[in-house]
Amino acid sequence: MQTSSSQVKVLGILGGMGPLASADFYLRVTELTAQLMQAQNDAAHLPIIVWSDPRFADRNAAIFGTGPSPRDEMIAACRKLVLAGAQYIAIACNTAHAWWPDLVQALPGVPVLHIVDATLAALQREAPQAKRVGLLATVGTLKAGIYVQRALRSNTRIDWLMPDSVAQEALVMKGIRAVKAADLALGTACLEQAAQELIEQGAEALIAACTEVPIALKHSLFSIPLIDSTAALARECVAHGFGLSSPLAKAQFCTE
Amino acid sequence: MQTSSSQVKVLGILGGMGPLASADFYLRVTELTAQLMQAQNDAAHLPIIVWSDPRFADRNAAIFGTGPSPRDEMIAACRKLVLAGAQYIAIACNTAHAWWPDLVQALPGVPVLHIVDATLAALQREAPQAKRVGLLATVGTLKAGIYVQRALRSNTRIDWLMPDSVAQEALVMKGIRAVKAADLALGTACLEQAAQELIEQGAEALIAACTEVPIALKHSLFSIPLIDSTAALARECVAHGFGLSSPLAKAQFCTE
């Protein structure tokens, strides 16, 4: 792409995990560009390359040691994105961030935004008082400690609440799989119930910590803030692409 | 991408014209895959590479001879898609099909689906009796005769209705530009009025012949069928990717 003639950066999206979540993420980046940058025409948007490969090895199985790792496939896909012109990378899947350190190491000089950093910044903006935070995430994201460890690293003090193992499988994972199968009614029912259980356990904010979750809950109303990891990462992509944020959540973006 | 291990083909989407329409198109391909192929998980979807470059030269200006041609940029982008692994191409913009013959010539052996072929097939399925058909399209699409000439080529007999020059500018183009600026309320108001005028002129079916138009009219109700070029092309992408259609609109897809 003709990056030399423009100050904006080319975004590479590593997607396909799942496909609907990737399409939703790309849509959100575009909508947020229109909203935050007042883009009035095509040329005011970011150049974007999406690599949507639904055949990456299953992330949850790999994290639990019951299936092959998608690591090498993800690195190869990111290298293709960079070869095609991408100047920074976003991964449209929370669970895939278990391999974020591998991608960073394999792509020297290419920023790979971290969805948890973006989401924790959104939590700070949207629910600054919340200490007890519920996680709606895949079993792999929970097992790998993607949110917990990243929050510790950034000294964000949070008491994490997670569904018990029965609710995690029968509500959260069932709901995520329903979204992947495009059964949004079932996905919404399962995930709303999981959210409600976390609220009853004392959550002061919830994180939709899987990119399938916001698709199911986009029309849902809760008594506490729901922080949307898809929207948070999309916002950071817009900020980074237009050179507005370094490292995260610049003042321009806090006033909307 | 690992195409050798799978029978599905890798779809390359030439996008960015505009960005919201491209995101909408990618979403439709994904939703239609879930619907038509009963995709239950990630791996049942098509691998897709999206090249969304909003900096292509303005297609309408080029067609009217008042601006540079996007031809060479579009060819270069398609070659990048093919180099990255795309095995067939869809262009998520009706007006850009003015350069469809150039792309076909530049990409020997790579099918480039034609949005008008897909849309005329949808017209046959959804409004087989319609003879007077209204076009909601850009000035460039009308000026280049993209629909009229392609229909003649396929011996499809249609009496085309187009808005008069005042309505074309004050309603259709204004509505399309509003969608590009993410002002969907204005886009809907303009395009609904343009549609209504064509109905009053005797249209028996309407074609949303610009990929911004279905975004604005997705909740609109009309007394005659509205044929959606975005959905039509998405359907052909699914059919082609899974090896179901050759050349267009196989019986499997007529029974839903």
PDB file of N, CA, C and O in Angstrom, chain B residues 32-69:
ATOM      1  N   LEU B  32     -23.574 -15.500   5.802  1.00  0.00           N
ATOM      2  CA  LEU B  32     -24.161 -16.388   4.798  1.00  0.00           C
ATOM      3  C   LEU B  32     -23.521 -17.774   4.837  1.00  0.00           C
ATOM      4  O   LEU B  32     -24.178 -18.774   4.552  1.00  0.00           O
ATOM      5  N   THR B  33     -22.233 -17.835   5.187  1.00  0.00           N
ATOM      6  CA  THR B  33     -21.586 -19.142   5.333  1.00  0.00           C
ATOM      7  C   THR B  33     -22.243 -19.916   6.464  1.00  0.00           C
ATOM      8  O   THR B  33     -22.540 -21.110   6.335  1.00  0.00           O
ATOM      9  N   ALA B  34     -22.483 -19.213   7.571  1.00  0.00           N
ATOM     10  CA  ALA B  34     -23.160 -19.869   8.700  1.00  0.00           C
ATOM     11  C   ALA B  34     -24.542 -20.350   8.279  1.00  0.00           C
ATOM     12  O   ALA B  34     -24.945 -21.475   8.592  1.00  0.00           O
ATOM     13  N   GLN B  35     -25.233 -19.495   7.522  1.00  0.00           N
ATOM     14  CA  GLN B  35     -26.617 -19.818   7.154  1.00  0.00           C
ATOM     15  C   GLN B  35     -26.704 -20.910   6.084  1.00  0.00           C
ATOM     16  O   GLN B  35     -27.439 -21.890   6.232  1.00  0.00           O
ATOM     17  N   LEU B  36     -25.947 -20.739   5.017  1.00  0.00           N
ATOM     18  CA  LEU B  36     -26.094 -21.646   3.878  1.00  0.00           C
ATOM     19  C   LEU B  36     -25.326 -22.950   4.061  1.00  0.00           C
ATOM     20  O   LEU B  36     -25.734 -23.993   3.556  1.00  0.00           O
ATOM     21  N   MET B  37     -24.191 -22.884   4.770  1.00  0.00           N
ATOM     22  CA  MET B  37     -23.360 -24.072   4.925  1.00  0.00           C
ATOM     23  C   MET B  37     -23.531 -24.696   6.310  1.00  0.00           C
ATOM     24  O   MET B  37     -22.855 -25.665   6.637  1.00  0.00           O
ATOM     25  N   GLN B  38     -24.438 -24.110   7.119  1.00  0.00           N
ATOM     26  CA  GLN B  38     -24.631 -24.600   8.495  1.00  0.00           C
ATOM     27  C   GLN B  38     -23.299 -24.731   9.238  1.00  0.00           C
ATOM     28  O   GLN B  38     -23.042 -25.734   9.925  1.00  0.00           O
ATOM     29  N   ALA B  39     -22.456 -23.716   9.056  1.00  0.00           N
ATOM     30  CA  ALA B  39     -21.142 -23.733   9.716  1.00  0.00           C
ATOM     31  C   ALA B  39     -21.350 -23.669  11.229  1.00  0.00           C
ATOM     32  O   ALA B  39     -21.971 -22.750  11.740  1.00  0.00           O
ATOM     33  N   GLN B  40     -20.817 -24.659  11.917  1.00  0.00           N
ATOM     34  CA  GLN B  40     -21.020 -24.749  13.367  1.00  0.00           C
ATOM     35  C   GLN B  40     -19.817 -24.265  14.161  1.00  0.00           C
ATOM     36  O   GLN B  40     -19.891 -24.069  15.356  1.00  0.00           O
ATOM     37  N   ASN B  41     -18.670 -24.098  13.479  1.00  0.00           N
ATOM     38  CA  ASN B  41     -17.466 -23.664  14.196  1.00  0.00           C
ATOM     39  C   ASN B  41     -16.550 -22.902  13.254  1.00  0.00           C
ATOM     40  O   ASN B  41     -16.824 -22.798  12.045  1.00  0.00           O
ATOM     41  N   ASP B  42     -15.468 -22.377  13.795  1.00  0.00           N
ATOM     42  CA  ASP B  42     -14.541 -21.563  13.010  1.00  0.00           C
ATOM     43  C   ASP B  42     -14.099 -22.285  11.736  1.00  0.00           C
ATOM     44  O   ASP B  42     -14.114 -21.718  10.637  1.00  0.00           O
ATOM     45  N   ALA B  43     -13.696 -23.550  11.901  1.00  0.00           N
ATOM     46  CA  ALA B  43     -13.036 -24.270  10.809  1.00  0.00           C
ATOM     47  C   ALA B  43     -13.951 -24.510   9.613  1.00  0.00           C
ATOM     48  O   ALA B  43     -13.486 -24.842   8.523  1.00  0.00           O
ATOM     49  N   ALA B  44     -15.264 -24.317   9.791  1.00  0.00           N
ATOM     50  CA  ALA B  44     -16.203 -24.546   8.692  1.00  0.00           C
ATOM     51  C   ALA B  44     -16.355 -23.311   7.806  1.00  0.00           C
ATOM     52  O   ALA B  44     -17.140 -23.335   6.849  1.00  0.00           O
ATOM     53  N   HIS B  45     -15.609 -22.240   8.130  1.00  0.00           N
ATOM     54  CA  HIS B  45     -15.730 -21.007   7.339  1.00  0.00           C
ATOM     55  C   HIS B  45     -14.658 -20.916   6.259  1.00  0.00           C
ATOM     56  O   HIS B  45     -13.698 -21.690   6.243  1.00  0.00           O
ATOM     57  N   LEU B  46     -14.836 -19.943   5.369  1.00  0.00           N
ATOM     58  CA  LEU B  46     -13.859 -19.700   4.308  1.00  0.00           C
ATOM     59  C   LEU B  46     -12.661 -18.937   4.847  1.00  0.00           C
ATOM     60  O   LEU B  46     -12.818 -18.021   5.643  1.00  0.00           O
ATOM     61  N   PRO B  47     -11.466 -19.273   4.382  1.00  0.00           N
ATOM     62  CA  PRO B  47     -10.327 -18.371   4.616  1.00  0.00           C
ATOM     63  C   PRO B  47     -10.512 -17.128   3.728  1.00  0.00           C
ATOM     64  O   PRO B  47     -10.865 -17.250   2.554  1.00  0.00           O
ATOM     65  N   ILE B  48     -10.300 -15.980   4.326  1.00  0.00           N
ATOM     66  CA  ILE B  48     -10.543 -14.725   3.596  1.00  0.00           C
ATOM     67  C   ILE B  48      -9.391 -13.755   3.845  1.00  0.00           C
ATOM     68  O   ILE B  48      -8.921 -13.621   4.974  1.00  0.00           O
ATOM     69  N   ILE B  49      -8.945 -13.116   2.789  1.00  0.00           N
ATOM     70  CA  ILE B  49      -7.989 -12.018   2.922  1.00  0.00           C
ATOM     71  C   ILE B  49      -8.689 -10.760   2.405  1.00  0.00           C
ATOM     72  O   ILE B  49      -9.228 -10.764   1.301  1.00  0.00           O
ATOM     73  N   VAL B  50      -8.737  -9.734   3.245  1.00  0.00           N
ATOM     74  CA  VAL B  50      -9.378  -8.475   2.840  1.00  0.00           C
ATOM     75  C   VAL B  50      -8.286  -7.434   2.624  1.00  0.00           C
ATOM     76  O   VAL B  50      -7.450  -7.225   3.514  1.00  0.00           O
ATOM     77  N   TRP B  51      -8.305  -6.803   1.477  1.00  0.00           N
ATOM     78  CA  TRP B  51      -7.390  -5.700   1.202  1.00  0.00           C
ATOM     79  C   TRP B  51      -8.259  -4.442   1.151  1.00  0.00           C
ATOM     80  O   TRP B  51      -8.919  -4.178   0.166  1.00  0.00           O
ATOM     81  N   SER B  52      -8.253  -3.733   2.254  1.00  0.00           N
ATOM     82  CA  SER B  52      -9.142  -2.574   2.368  1.00  0.00           C
ATOM     83  C   SER B  52      -8.309  -1.300   2.307  1.00  0.00           C
ATOM     84  O   SER B  52      -7.749  -0.857   3.305  1.00  0.00           O
ATOM     85  N   ASP B  53      -8.208  -0.746   1.106  1.00  0.00           N
ATOM     86  CA  ASP B  53      -7.396   0.462   0.946  1.00  0.00           C
ATOM     87  C   ASP B  53      -8.294   1.629   0.554  1.00  0.00           C
ATOM     88  O   ASP B  53      -8.772   1.699  -0.581  1.00  0.00           O
ATOM     89  N   PRO B  54      -8.534   2.533   1.485  1.00  0.00           N
ATOM     90  CA  PRO B  54      -9.455   3.636   1.186  1.00  0.00           C
ATOM     91  C   PRO B  54      -8.808   4.728   0.335  1.00  0.00           C
ATOM     92  O   PRO B  54      -9.443   5.716   0.038  1.00  0.00           O
ATOM     93  N   ARG B  55      -7.567   4.501  -0.066  1.00  0.00           N
ATOM     94  CA  ARG B  55      -6.865   5.558  -0.812  1.00  0.00           C
ATOM     95  C   ARG B  55      -6.837   5.339  -2.317  1.00  0.00           C
ATOM     96  O   ARG B  55      -6.154   6.051  -3.036  1.00  0.00           O
ATOM     97  N   PHE B  56      -7.597   4.347  -2.801  1.00  0.00           N
ATOM     98  CA  PHE B  56      -7.724   4.209  -4.257  1.00  0.00           C
ATOM     99  C   PHE B  56      -8.270   5.510  -4.832  1.00  0.00           C
ATOM    100  O   PHE B  56      -9.121   6.158  -4.211  1.00  0.00           O
ATOM    101  N   ALA B  57      -7.817   5.873  -6.016  1.00  0.00           N
ATOM    102  CA  ALA B  57      -8.326   7.088  -6.665  1.00  0.00           C
ATOM    103  C   ALA B  57      -9.852   7.003  -6.806  1.00  0.00           C
ATOM    104  O   ALA B  57     -10.407   5.920  -6.990  1.00  0.00           O
ATOM    105  N   ASP B  58     -10.509   8.131  -6.722  1.00  0.00           N
ATOM    106  CA  ASP B  58     -11.973   8.204  -6.735  1.00  0.00           C
ATOM    107  C   ASP B  58     -12.532   7.620  -8.036  1.00  0.00           C
ATOM    108  O   ASP B  58     -12.195   8.062  -9.118  1.00  0.00           O
ATOM    109  N   ARG B  59     -13.397   6.622  -7.896  1.00  0.00           N
ATOM    110  CA  ARG B  59     -13.909   5.915  -9.068  1.00  0.00           C
ATOM    111  C   ARG B  59     -14.851   6.788  -9.904  1.00  0.00           C
ATOM    112  O   ARG B  59     -14.803   6.769 -11.129  1.00  0.00           O
ATOM    113  N   ASN B  60     -15.700   7.546  -9.243  1.00  0.00           N
ATOM    114  CA  ASN B  60     -16.643   8.381  -9.989  1.00  0.00           C
ATOM    115  C   ASN B  60     -15.919   9.459 -10.793  1.00  0.00           C
ATOM    116  O   ASN B  60     -16.220   9.679 -11.965  1.00  0.00           O
ATOM    117  N   ALA B  61     -14.950  10.117 -10.137  1.00  0.00           N
ATOM    118  CA  ALA B  61     -14.185  11.161 -10.840  1.00  0.00           C
ATOM    119  C   ALA B  61     -13.474  10.561 -12.050  1.00  0.00           C
ATOM    120  O   ALA B  61     -13.446  11.157 -13.137  1.00  0.00           O
ATOM    121  N   ALA B  62     -12.912   9.378 -11.883  1.00  0.00           N
ATOM    122  CA  ALA B  62     -12.187   8.747 -12.991  1.00  0.00           C
ATOM    123  C   ALA B  62     -13.123   8.446 -14.159  1.00  0.00           C
ATOM    124  O   ALA B  62     -12.785   8.683 -15.326  1.00  0.00           O
ATOM    125  N   ILE B  63     -14.321   7.934 -13.840  1.00  0.00           N
ATOM    126  CA  ILE B  63     -15.267   7.589 -14.906  1.00  0.00           C
ATOM    127  C   ILE B  63     -15.711   8.842 -15.666  1.00  0.00           C
ATOM    128  O   ILE B  63     -15.918   8.817 -16.879  1.00  0.00           O
ATOM    129  N   PHE B  64     -15.815   9.973 -14.957  1.00  0.00           N
ATOM    130  CA  PHE B  64     -16.213  11.229 -15.609  1.00  0.00           C
ATOM    131  C   PHE B  64     -15.006  11.982 -16.186  1.00  0.00           C
ATOM    132  O   PHE B  64     -15.156  13.093 -16.680  1.00  0.00           O
ATOM    133  N   GLY B  65     -13.821  11.398 -16.069  1.00  0.00           N
ATOM    134  CA  GLY B  65     -12.641  12.020 -16.676  1.00  0.00           C
ATOM    135  C   GLY B  65     -12.120  13.226 -15.930  1.00  0.00           C
ATOM    136  O   GLY B  65     -11.341  14.010 -16.461  1.00  0.00           O
ATOM    137  N   THR B  66     -12.541  13.371 -14.677  1.00  0.00           N
ATOM    138  CA  THR B  66     -12.100  14.541 -13.900  1.00  0.00           C
ATOM    139  C   THR B  66     -11.064  14.169 -12.844  1.00  0.00           C
ATOM    140  O   THR B  66     -10.694  15.017 -12.022  1.00  0.00           O
ATOM    141  N   GLY B  67     -10.614  12.922 -12.842  1.00  0.00           N
ATOM    142  CA  GLY B  67      -9.606  12.513 -11.863  1.00  0.00           C
ATOM    143  C   GLY B  67      -8.839  11.321 -12.394  1.00  0.00           C
ATOM    144  O   GLY B  67      -9.225  10.726 -13.413  1.00  0.00           O
ATOM    145  N   PRO B  68      -7.740  10.947 -11.707  1.00  0.00           N
ATOM    146  CA  PRO B  68      -6.922   9.831 -12.173  1.00  0.00           C
ATOM    147  C   PRO B  68      -7.656   8.501 -12.025  1.00  0.00           C
ATOM    148  O   PRO B  68      -8.593   8.372 -11.245  1.00  0.00           O
ATOM    149  N   SER B  69      -7.225   7.525 -12.784  1.00  0.00           N
ATOM    150  CA  SER B  69      -7.841   6.199 -12.751  1.00  0.00           C
ATOM    151  C   SER B  69      -7.274   5.364 -11.603  1.00  0.00           C
ATOM    152  O   SER B  69      -6.071   5.394 -11.349  1.00  0.00           O
TER     153      SER B  69
END
